[in-house]
Coordinates of C-alpha atoms and ligand atoms in Angstrom, one line a residue:
M26 CA 114.7 124.4 148.5
H27 CA 113.4 127.2 150.6
A28 CA 116.0 128.2 153.2
L29 CA 115.1 129.1 156.8
S30 CA 115.7 132.6 158.1
T31 CA 117.0 132.5 161.6
T32 CA 114.9 135.4 162.8
D33 CA 111.7 135.2 160.7
P34 CA 109.0 133.6 162.9
K35 CA 107.3 132.3 159.8
S36 CA 110.2 130.0 159.2
T37 CA 110.2 128.6 162.8
L38 CA 106.5 128.3 163.0
S39 CA 106.3 126.5 159.7
A40 CA 109.0 124.0 160.9
R41 CA 107.2 123.5 164.2
V42 CA 103.8 122.8 162.5
Q43 CA 105.6 120.3 160.2
E44 CA 107.0 118.6 163.3
A45 CA 103.5 118.5 164.9
I46 CA 102.1 116.9 161.8
E47 CA 104.7 114.2 161.9
V48 CA 104.0 113.5 165.5
A49 CA 100.3 113.5 165.1
F50 CA 99.9 111.6 161.8
G51 CA 103.2 109.9 161.1
A52 CA 106.2 110.4 159.0
E53 CA 104.4 109.9 155.7
Y54 CA 102.7 113.2 156.2
A55 CA 105.9 115.0 157.0
G56 CA 106.1 116.8 153.7
T57 CA 102.7 118.6 154.1
D58 CA 102.9 122.2 153.3
A59 CA 102.7 124.3 156.5
V60 CA 102.1 127.7 155.0
I61 CA 102.2 130.4 157.6
R62 CA 100.7 133.7 156.6
P63 CA 100.3 137.0 158.4
S64 CA 96.7 137.3 159.5
Q65 CA 94.3 140.1 160.6
F66 CA 93.0 137.9 163.4
A67 CA 96.3 136.9 165.0
D68 CA 100.0 137.5 164.1
Y69 CA 100.0 134.5 161.8
Q70 CA 97.7 131.8 160.5
A71 CA 98.6 128.3 159.4
N72 CA 96.4 126.5 157.0
A73 CA 98.0 123.1 157.1
A74 CA 94.9 121.3 158.3
L75 CA 92.9 121.9 155.2
P76 CA 95.1 120.0 152.6
L77 CA 95.8 117.4 155.2
A78 CA 92.2 116.8 156.0
K79 CA 91.6 116.0 152.3
R80 CA 94.3 113.4 152.3
L81 CA 93.2 111.9 155.6
G82 CA 89.5 112.0 154.7
R83 CA 88.7 113.7 158.0
K84 CA 87.1 117.0 159.1
P85 CA 89.6 119.9 158.9
R86 CA 88.7 121.3 162.3
E87 CA 89.5 117.9 163.9
V88 CA 92.7 117.7 162.1
A89 CA 93.6 121.2 163.2
A90 CA 92.8 120.1 166.8
D91 CA 95.2 117.2 166.5
I92 CA 97.9 119.4 165.1
V93 CA 97.5 121.9 167.9
A94 CA 97.6 119.1 170.5
A95 CA 101.0 118.1 169.2
L96 CA 102.3 121.6 168.5
Q97 CA 105.1 122.8 170.7
V98 CA 105.3 126.5 170.5
D99 CA 105.1 127.6 174.2
D100 CA 108.4 129.5 173.9
L101 CA 107.1 131.5 170.9
C102 CA 103.3 131.8 171.2
A103 CA 101.1 133.3 173.7
G104 CA 98.0 132.1 172.0
L105 CA 96.8 129.3 169.8
E106 CA 93.3 129.1 168.4
I107 CA 91.4 127.2 165.7
S108 CA 89.3 129.4 163.6
G109 CA 87.0 129.2 160.6
P110 CA 87.1 125.9 158.6
G111 CA 90.4 124.8 160.3
F112 CA 92.9 127.6 160.3
I113 CA 95.3 127.7 163.2
N114 CA 95.8 131.3 164.5
L115 CA 99.1 131.9 166.2
T116 CA 99.8 134.9 168.4
L117 CA 103.4 135.5 169.4
R118 CA 104.7 136.5 172.8
D119 CA 106.0 140.0 173.0
E120 CA 109.2 138.7 174.5
A121 CA 109.7 136.2 171.7
I122 CA 109.4 139.1 169.1
A123 CA 111.7 141.3 171.1
D124 CA 114.3 138.5 171.4
R125 CA 114.3 137.9 167.7
S126 CA 114.4 141.6 166.9
N127 CA 117.5 142.0 169.1
A128 CA 119.1 139.1 167.4
Q129 CA 118.3 140.6 164.0
S130 CA 119.7 143.9 165.1
A131 CA 122.9 142.3 166.2
D132 CA 123.2 140.2 163.0
P133 CA 125.3 141.9 160.2
R134 CA 123.1 139.9 157.7
L135 CA 119.9 141.3 159.3
G136 CA 118.4 137.8 159.6
L137 CA 119.2 136.5 156.1
P138 CA 119.2 132.7 156.0
V139 CA 122.4 130.9 155.2
L140 CA 122.1 129.0 152.0
T141 CA 124.0 126.4 150.0
A142 CA 125.9 128.6 147.7
Q143 CA 125.3 128.1 144.0
R144 CA 127.1 129.3 140.9
I145 CA 124.6 131.5 139.1
V146 CA 125.1 133.0 135.7
V147 CA 123.1 136.2 135.1
D148 CA 122.7 137.2 131.5
Y149 CA 121.4 140.7 131.4
S150 CA 121.5 144.1 129.6
A151 CA 122.9 142.8 126.3
P152 CA 122.8 146.1 124.3
N153 CA 123.9 146.3 120.7
V154 CA 127.2 147.9 119.5
A155 CA 126.6 151.1 117.6
K156 CA 123.0 151.3 118.7
E157 CA 121.2 153.4 121.2
M158 CA 120.0 151.5 124.3
H159 CA 116.3 151.7 124.6
V160 CA 113.8 151.3 127.5
G161 CA 113.7 147.5 126.9
H162 CA 117.4 147.4 127.6
L163 CA 116.8 149.6 130.6
R164 CA 114.4 147.1 132.1
T165 CA 116.6 144.0 131.6
T166 CA 119.6 146.0 132.9
V167 CA 117.7 147.1 136.1
V168 CA 116.0 143.8 136.8
G169 CA 119.1 141.8 136.0
D170 CA 121.3 144.0 138.2
A171 CA 118.8 143.7 141.2
L172 CA 118.8 139.9 140.8
A173 CA 122.6 139.8 140.6
R174 CA 123.0 142.0 143.7
T175 CA 120.4 140.0 145.7
L176 CA 121.8 136.6 144.8
E177 CA 125.3 137.7 145.7
H178 CA 124.1 139.1 149.0
L179 CA 122.4 135.8 149.7
G180 CA 125.8 134.2 149.4
H181 CA 125.7 132.8 145.9
Q182 CA 128.5 133.1 143.4
V183 CA 127.2 135.3 140.7
I184 CA 128.7 135.5 137.2
R185 CA 127.5 138.4 135.2
Q186 CA 127.4 138.0 131.5
N187 CA 126.7 140.9 129.2
H188 CA 125.9 139.3 125.9
I189 CA 126.3 142.4 123.7
G190 CA 125.4 142.3 120.1
D191 CA 128.9 142.8 118.6
W192 CA 128.8 140.6 115.5
G193 CA 126.8 140.1 112.3
T194 CA 126.3 141.5 108.8
P195 CA 125.6 145.2 109.8
F196 CA 129.2 145.4 110.9
G197 CA 130.3 145.6 107.3
M198 CA 128.6 148.9 106.8
L199 CA 129.5 150.2 110.2
L200 CA 133.2 149.5 109.7
E201 CA 133.2 151.1 106.2
H202 CA 131.5 154.1 107.6
L203 CA 134.0 154.3 110.4
L204 CA 136.8 154.2 107.9
D205 CA 135.2 156.9 105.8
V206 CA 134.7 159.3 108.7
G207 CA 138.0 158.5 110.4
E208 CA 138.4 156.7 113.7
H209 CA 139.3 159.8 115.6
G210 CA 136.9 162.3 114.0
D211 CA 133.8 163.9 115.5
D212 CA 131.5 161.5 113.6
A213 CA 133.2 158.5 115.2
G214 CA 132.7 160.2 118.5
L215 CA 129.0 159.9 118.0
L216 CA 129.4 156.2 118.8
R217 CA 130.0 157.4 122.4
S218 CA 127.2 160.0 122.6
D219 CA 124.5 159.3 120.0
P220 CA 125.1 155.9 118.4
N221 CA 121.9 155.8 116.5
S222 CA 122.8 158.7 114.4
F223 CA 126.1 157.0 113.5
Y224 CA 124.2 153.8 112.7
Q225 CA 121.7 155.8 110.6
S226 CA 124.4 157.5 108.5
A227 CA 126.0 154.1 107.8
R228 CA 122.6 152.7 106.8
N229 CA 121.7 155.7 104.5
K230 CA 125.0 155.2 102.7
F231 CA 124.5 151.5 102.4
E232 CA 121.0 152.1 100.9
G233 CA 122.0 155.0 98.7
S234 CA 125.3 153.9 97.2
T235 CA 126.0 150.6 95.4
E236 CA 129.7 151.4 95.7
F237 CA 129.5 151.7 99.5
A238 CA 127.2 148.6 99.7
G239 CA 129.8 146.6 97.8
R240 CA 132.6 147.7 100.1
A241 CA 130.4 146.9 103.1
R242 CA 129.8 143.3 101.9
A243 CA 133.5 142.8 101.2
R244 CA 134.2 144.1 104.7
V245 CA 131.9 141.5 106.3
V246 CA 133.9 138.8 104.5
A247 CA 137.2 140.3 105.7
L248 CA 135.8 140.4 109.3
Q249 CA 134.7 136.8 109.2
A250 CA 138.1 135.8 107.8
G251 CA 139.8 137.5 110.7
E252 CA 141.7 140.0 108.5
P253 CA 143.9 141.8 111.0
N254 CA 143.3 145.4 110.0
T255 CA 139.5 144.7 109.9
L256 CA 139.6 143.1 113.3
R257 CA 141.5 146.1 114.7
L258 CA 139.0 148.5 113.3
W259 CA 136.2 146.3 114.7
Q260 CA 137.8 146.4 118.1
E261 CA 137.9 150.2 117.8
L262 CA 134.2 150.2 117.1
I263 CA 133.5 148.0 120.1
D264 CA 135.6 150.2 122.4
L265 CA 133.8 153.4 121.3
S266 CA 130.5 151.6 122.1
K267 CA 131.8 150.4 125.4
T268 CA 132.4 154.0 126.4
Y269 CA 128.7 154.6 125.6
F270 CA 127.4 151.6 127.5
N271 CA 129.6 152.5 130.5
Q272 CA 128.2 156.0 130.7
I273 CA 124.7 154.6 130.9
Y274 CA 125.7 152.0 133.5
T275 CA 127.4 154.7 135.6
A276 CA 124.4 157.0 135.3
L277 CA 122.2 154.0 136.3
D278 CA 124.5 152.9 139.1
V279 CA 124.6 149.4 137.6
T280 CA 127.3 146.9 138.7
L281 CA 128.3 145.7 135.1
T282 CA 131.9 146.3 134.2
D283 CA 134.0 145.5 131.1
D284 CA 135.0 142.3 132.8
D285 CA 131.4 141.1 132.3
L286 CA 131.3 141.7 128.6
M287 CA 130.8 138.4 126.8
G288 CA 129.3 139.3 123.4
E289 CA 128.0 137.3 120.6
S290 CA 131.4 137.5 118.8
R291 CA 133.1 135.4 121.5
Y292 CA 131.3 132.3 120.3
N293 CA 132.0 132.6 116.6
E294 CA 134.7 130.1 116.3
S295 CA 132.7 127.3 117.8
L296 CA 129.6 127.6 115.6
S297 CA 130.6 125.5 112.7
A298 CA 131.7 122.5 114.8
L299 CA 128.6 122.9 116.9
C300 CA 126.4 122.6 113.8
D301 CA 128.3 119.5 112.7
E302 CA 128.0 117.9 116.1
L303 CA 124.2 118.4 116.1
E304 CA 124.0 117.0 112.6
Q305 CA 126.1 113.9 113.6
K306 CA 123.9 113.4 116.6
G307 CA 120.9 113.3 114.4
L308 CA 119.4 116.3 116.0
A309 CA 119.7 118.7 113.1
V310 CA 118.5 118.2 109.6
V311 CA 118.6 120.2 106.4
S312 CA 115.2 121.6 105.6
E313 CA 114.6 124.0 102.6
G314 CA 118.4 124.5 102.5
A315 CA 118.7 125.5 106.2
L316 CA 120.1 123.4 109.0
C317 CA 117.3 123.1 111.6
V318 CA 116.5 121.4 114.8
F319 CA 112.9 120.2 115.1
L320 CA 111.8 119.4 118.6
E321 CA 108.8 117.5 119.8
G322 CA 106.2 119.8 121.4
F323 CA 107.2 123.0 119.6
T324 CA 104.6 123.6 117.0
G325 CA 103.1 126.7 115.5
R326 CA 99.8 127.3 113.7
E327 CA 98.0 124.2 112.4
G328 CA 100.4 122.0 114.4
K329 CA 103.3 122.7 112.0
P330 CA 106.7 122.1 113.7
V331 CA 108.7 125.2 114.4
P332 CA 112.3 124.9 113.6
L333 CA 115.3 126.2 115.5
I334 CA 117.4 127.4 112.6
I335 CA 121.1 126.9 113.3
R336 CA 122.5 127.5 109.8
K337 CA 120.7 129.6 107.3
S338 CA 120.5 128.5 103.6
D339 CA 123.2 131.2 102.8
G340 CA 125.6 129.5 105.3
G341 CA 125.2 132.3 107.9
Y342 CA 124.5 131.6 111.6
G343 CA 121.7 133.2 113.6
Y344 CA 120.9 133.7 117.3
G345 CA 119.9 130.1 117.7
T346 CA 123.5 128.9 117.0
T347 CA 125.1 131.6 119.2
D348 CA 122.7 130.9 122.0
L349 CA 123.5 127.2 121.9
A350 CA 127.2 127.9 122.0
T351 CA 126.6 130.3 124.9
I352 CA 124.6 127.9 127.0
R353 CA 127.2 125.1 126.5
Y354 CA 129.9 127.5 127.6
R355 CA 128.0 128.5 130.7
A356 CA 127.4 124.9 131.7
R357 CA 130.8 123.5 130.8
Q358 CA 133.2 126.3 131.3
L359 CA 131.4 128.4 133.9
H360 CA 130.0 125.4 135.8
A361 CA 126.8 127.1 136.4
D362 CA 124.1 125.6 138.7
R363 CA 121.5 128.1 137.5
I364 CA 121.6 130.2 134.3
L365 CA 119.3 133.3 134.3
Y366 CA 118.3 134.8 131.0
V367 CA 116.9 138.3 131.8
I368 CA 115.5 138.9 128.3
G369 CA 112.3 140.1 126.7
A370 CA 109.2 138.0 127.0
P371 CA 108.8 137.6 123.2
Q372 CA 112.0 135.5 123.2
H373 CA 110.3 132.8 125.4
L374 CA 109.7 130.2 122.7
H375 CA 113.1 130.7 121.2
L376 CA 114.9 130.2 124.5
Q377 CA 112.8 127.2 125.4
M378 CA 114.0 125.6 122.2
V379 CA 117.6 126.5 122.9
F380 CA 117.3 124.9 126.4
A381 CA 115.7 121.8 125.0
T382 CA 118.2 121.4 122.2
A383 CA 121.1 121.9 124.6
R384 CA 119.7 119.1 126.8
L385 CA 119.2 116.7 124.0
A386 CA 122.7 117.4 122.7
G387 CA 124.1 116.5 126.2
W388 CA 125.5 120.0 126.8
L389 CA 123.3 120.9 129.7
P390 CA 123.4 118.3 132.5
E391 CA 120.2 117.6 134.4
D392 CA 121.3 119.5 137.5
V393 CA 121.9 122.7 135.6
H394 CA 118.8 124.9 135.5
P395 CA 118.3 127.6 132.8
V396 CA 115.6 130.1 133.6
H397 CA 114.1 132.7 131.4
V398 CA 113.3 135.8 133.5
Q399 CA 110.8 137.3 131.2
I400 CA 110.9 141.0 130.7
G401 CA 107.6 142.7 129.7
N402 CA 107.4 145.6 127.3
V403 CA 107.6 149.2 128.4
L404 CA 104.8 151.2 126.9
G405 CA 104.1 154.8 126.2
Q406 CA 100.9 156.7 127.3
D407 CA 99.4 155.5 124.0
G408 CA 99.7 151.9 125.0
K409 CA 102.3 151.2 122.3
I410 CA 106.0 150.5 122.7
L411 CA 107.5 153.7 124.1
K412 CA 108.7 156.1 121.4
T413 CA 109.4 159.7 121.0
R414 CA 106.8 162.0 119.5
S415 CA 108.4 161.7 116.1
G416 CA 108.3 157.9 116.3
A417 CA 112.0 157.5 116.9
P418 CA 113.1 155.2 119.7
I419 CA 113.6 157.0 123.1
R420 CA 117.3 157.7 123.8
L421 CA 118.0 156.2 127.2
G422 CA 120.6 158.9 128.2
V423 CA 118.0 161.6 127.4
L424 CA 115.4 159.8 129.3
L425 CA 117.6 159.5 132.4
E426 CA 118.5 163.2 132.2
E427 CA 114.8 164.1 132.1
A428 CA 114.2 161.9 135.2
V429 CA 116.9 163.8 137.1
D430 CA 115.6 167.2 135.9
R431 CA 112.1 166.3 137.1
A432 CA 113.4 165.0 140.4
A433 CA 115.3 168.3 140.8
A434 CA 112.0 170.2 140.6
V435 CA 110.5 167.9 143.3
V436 CA 113.6 168.3 145.6
E437 CA 113.5 172.1 145.1
K438 CA 109.9 172.2 146.3
I439 CA 110.4 170.0 149.4
R440 CA 113.9 171.3 150.4
P441 CA 114.4 174.9 149.4
D442 CA 116.7 175.2 152.4
L443 CA 119.5 173.1 150.9
D444 CA 122.3 174.4 148.8
D445 CA 122.4 173.8 145.0
R446 CA 125.0 171.1 145.1
T447 CA 123.3 169.0 147.8
R448 CA 120.0 169.4 146.0
A449 CA 121.6 168.3 142.7
D450 CA 123.1 165.2 144.4
I451 CA 119.7 164.2 145.9
A452 CA 117.9 164.9 142.6
R453 CA 120.2 162.5 140.8
Q454 CA 119.6 159.7 143.4
V455 CA 115.9 160.3 143.4
G456 CA 115.5 160.6 139.6
I457 CA 117.5 157.5 138.9
G458 CA 116.0 155.6 141.9
A459 CA 112.5 156.5 140.7
V460 CA 113.1 155.0 137.2
K461 CA 114.8 151.9 138.5
Y462 CA 112.2 151.3 141.2
A463 CA 109.3 151.7 138.7
D464 CA 110.9 148.9 136.7
L465 CA 111.3 146.7 139.7
S466 CA 108.1 147.2 141.6
L467 CA 105.9 145.5 139.1
A468 CA 106.2 141.8 138.2
H469 CA 109.0 141.7 135.6
D470 CA 106.9 139.9 133.0
T471 CA 104.1 142.4 132.9
E472 CA 103.8 145.3 130.5
Y473 CA 103.8 148.7 132.1
T474 CA 103.3 152.3 131.0
F475 CA 106.2 154.6 131.5
D476 CA 105.0 157.5 133.5
F477 CA 107.3 160.1 135.1
D478 CA 104.6 161.6 137.3
R479 CA 103.7 158.3 138.9
M480 CA 107.3 157.1 139.4
L481 CA 108.4 160.3 141.0
A482 CA 105.4 160.6 143.3
L483 CA 106.3 160.9 147.0
T484 CA 103.4 158.7 148.0
G485 CA 102.6 155.1 147.1
N486 CA 104.9 152.2 146.2
T487 CA 107.6 154.4 144.6
G488 CA 111.4 154.8 144.9
P489 CA 111.1 158.4 146.2
Y490 CA 108.6 157.4 148.9
L491 CA 111.0 154.8 150.3
Q492 CA 114.0 157.1 149.9
Y493 CA 112.1 159.7 151.8
A494 CA 111.1 157.3 154.5
S495 CA 114.8 156.3 155.0
A496 CA 115.9 160.0 155.0
R497 CA 113.3 160.8 157.6
I498 CA 114.6 158.0 159.9
R499 CA 118.1 159.3 159.4
S500 CA 117.0 162.7 160.5
I501 CA 115.3 161.3 163.7
L502 CA 118.5 159.4 164.5
R503 CA 120.6 162.5 163.9
K504 CA 118.4 164.5 166.3
A505 CA 118.7 161.7 168.9
T506 CA 122.5 161.7 168.8
D507 CA 122.4 165.5 169.1
T508 CA 120.3 165.4 172.2
S509 CA 121.3 162.4 174.1
D510 CA 124.3 160.7 175.6
Q511 CA 125.6 158.0 173.2
D512 CA 125.3 155.2 175.7
A513 CA 121.5 155.1 175.6
F514 CA 121.5 154.5 171.8
P515 CA 120.7 152.1 170.2
G516 CA 119.3 150.2 173.1
T517 CA 117.5 146.9 173.6
I518 CA 114.3 146.5 171.7
E519 CA 111.2 145.8 173.7
V520 CA 107.7 145.5 172.2
G521 CA 104.7 146.7 174.1
Q522 CA 102.5 148.9 171.9
P523 CA 100.7 147.3 168.9
A524 CA 102.4 149.6 166.5
E525 CA 105.8 148.5 167.8
R526 CA 104.8 145.0 167.5
R527 CA 103.6 145.4 164.0
L528 CA 106.9 147.1 163.0
A529 CA 109.1 144.5 164.7
L530 CA 107.2 141.7 163.0
E531 CA 107.5 143.4 159.6
L532 CA 111.2 143.8 160.1
L533 CA 111.6 140.1 161.0
G534 CA 110.2 139.1 157.7
F535 CA 113.2 140.6 155.8
G536 CA 115.4 137.5 155.6
G537 CA 112.5 135.4 154.4
V538 CA 111.6 137.9 151.6
V539 CA 115.1 138.2 150.3
A540 CA 115.4 134.4 150.2
E541 CA 112.1 134.3 148.4
V542 CA 113.4 136.7 145.8
G543 CA 116.4 134.5 145.4
D544 CA 114.2 131.5 144.7
T545 CA 111.5 133.1 142.6
L546 CA 113.7 135.7 140.9
E547 CA 111.0 138.3 141.5
P548 CA 112.4 141.6 142.9
H549 CA 108.9 143.1 143.1
R550 CA 108.3 141.0 146.2
L551 CA 111.1 142.9 147.9
C552 CA 109.6 146.2 146.7
A553 CA 106.2 145.3 148.2
Y554 CA 107.9 144.3 151.4
L555 CA 109.9 147.5 151.7
F556 CA 106.7 149.5 151.0
S557 CA 104.8 147.7 153.6
L558 CA 107.7 148.2 156.1
A559 CA 107.7 151.9 155.4
Q560 CA 104.0 152.0 156.1
A561 CA 104.5 150.0 159.3
F562 CA 107.1 152.5 160.3
T563 CA 104.8 155.5 159.6
G564 CA 102.1 153.7 161.8
F565 CA 104.7 153.3 164.5
Y566 CA 106.0 156.8 164.4
D567 CA 102.5 158.2 164.5
A568 CA 101.5 156.2 167.5
C569 CA 104.7 156.0 169.5
P570 CA 106.7 159.1 170.4
V571 CA 110.4 158.3 169.9
L572 CA 112.5 161.4 170.9
K573 CA 109.8 162.3 173.4
A574 CA 109.2 158.8 174.7
P575 CA 107.9 158.6 178.3
D576 CA 111.1 157.0 179.8
P577 CA 114.7 156.4 178.7
A578 CA 114.4 152.6 178.2
V579 CA 111.4 153.1 176.0
R580 CA 113.1 155.9 174.1
S581 CA 116.2 153.8 173.5
S582 CA 114.1 150.8 172.5
R583 CA 112.2 152.9 170.0
L584 CA 115.4 154.4 168.7
A585 CA 116.8 150.9 168.2
L586 CA 113.6 150.0 166.2
C587 CA 114.2 153.2 164.1
D588 CA 117.8 152.2 163.5
L589 CA 116.9 148.6 162.5
T590 CA 114.2 149.9 160.2
L591 CA 116.7 152.2 158.5
R592 CA 119.3 149.4 158.1
V593 CA 116.7 147.1 156.5
L594 CA 115.4 149.9 154.2
V595 CA 118.9 150.8 153.1
V596 CA 120.1 147.3 152.6
G597 CA 116.8 146.4 150.9
L598 CA 117.0 149.4 148.5
G599 CA 120.7 148.5 147.9
L600 CA 119.7 145.0 146.8
L601 CA 117.5 146.7 144.2
G602 CA 120.3 149.0 143.2
V603 CA 118.5 152.1 144.6
S604 CA 120.4 154.5 146.8
A605 CA 119.1 156.0 149.9
P606 CA 120.1 159.7 150.2
E607 CA 121.4 161.0 153.6
Q608 CA 118.6 163.7 153.6
M609 CA 115.6 164.6 151.6
Ligands
LIG721 N1 121.2 142.1 121.8 C1 119.8 141.8 121.8 C2 118.9 143.0 121.6 O1 119.3 144.1 121.9 C3 119.4 141.0 123.0 C4 120.0 139.7 123.2 C5 119.4 138.9 124.2 N2 120.0 137.6 124.3 C6 120.8 137.3 125.2 N3 121.4 136.1 125.2 N4 121.1 138.1 126.2 O2 117.7 142.9 121.2

């Protein structure tokens, strides 16, 4: 399903090697993987001969020679060579690189492939009403948003779904507490600023007073019965929480809006019929009083089958039921081709059971693909789930403020010349960018240790390093416009020097990498790419004078390379949801 980038030479070379294989060995070998990798011995290396030799029962080097004999790449390559056990080394012509670079520069999509558009549901963030968001929510929010932005940019139709926790038994005590403190009082305001303390007060009352606990239980019943005044109060509670979520989303520069809210409560009404249907279809059975789905292949310790509980013995519903109603809605009503669940890794088994049950029940057609994008835990320096010193969960708002404060100290050190307002603006972009980039630069399913010093470092694969790289190019381009007539800039790209060549090739890889993120749902690949691009730029800038280039054509070609690098960096960071400050 991999789409071809129009400018990425890897795509073209891979297609040409495939053609050569077909010509040399016949159509039945057409599907052989022609993996093209950057190489230290040439620009690229193809390793198609090795897997093919196995199938053909021949020597890899001979197979490679047959491929080379049939390979038509004169327009692209200056050199072809068989190396090692049967690799094919490919060296591009300078003009071929330059032609593609100019095409990329002229392309508003910067070489992104054109794909068959899909409808893709992205379920991410999913905080709980009247609860503080924690670093786990931070990571699903940041990763989910990067995926949503990237898929949208690739041309897919993305439907964001924020599956907030807005229903369940705790709402009895929360609503009673809200009534007690008054909807418009200061304590209700805590829901907007410090939801955990509101939650904790409700909890304390629930545990300390049988009278309150009784009222809370009656309130749950009224809520489930849809009693109008209770529903109105519930809506008030949701609205206060929404304000809190939106503050965090704004601070984080995340694209979620109220229109994307689709919480657990929205599926309530369908749960009972859903259970009946599963029972009628013979998929759910009563076991120890609870209605359960037992699936083949899902077993726990000692081979005991693990149930997906869809109705508890007290008649209540759990996540399993809501998640089934949700996936059915996404397939049937939202007509999704792919459904991404950007959710903690520990939920993997649960989600696999939900997916399998939905398939068996006929709610999830074969051509709809649910994917669990597993989010690894965020740990503190002690190797345990990140907590405050007192053991309380970290408040996300406070964490983000600290990031911005620390970034302000960095900015003050590197740019004492700027005024306070400008510095504060940069600090906000750097602080937030650093936190987000740290979440994105590692594989999303790995655990990682939250470490301000590392994420704010100006060197290495960090947000601030890439922001700094882009700001530096902006400054070069500003100087160029100050000192030259506009006509000369940006000019036609030519590649002569090895460092120009390396930078141009790196730039050409952009479309392929973004497409790969769209397929694999791994934003860290884009991070690694941008980091490598910034390094290639540094190598270029060290080796090739730009503003003081030997002649005007070279100067304007190098300025065009600077300009293209900047655009790729800014768009790439944008896909990750990281902003690129004008100066740094
Ligand atoms: N609200 C849950 C929590 O905060 C996460 C729900 C994840 N599920 C989902 N379908 N998005 O732990």
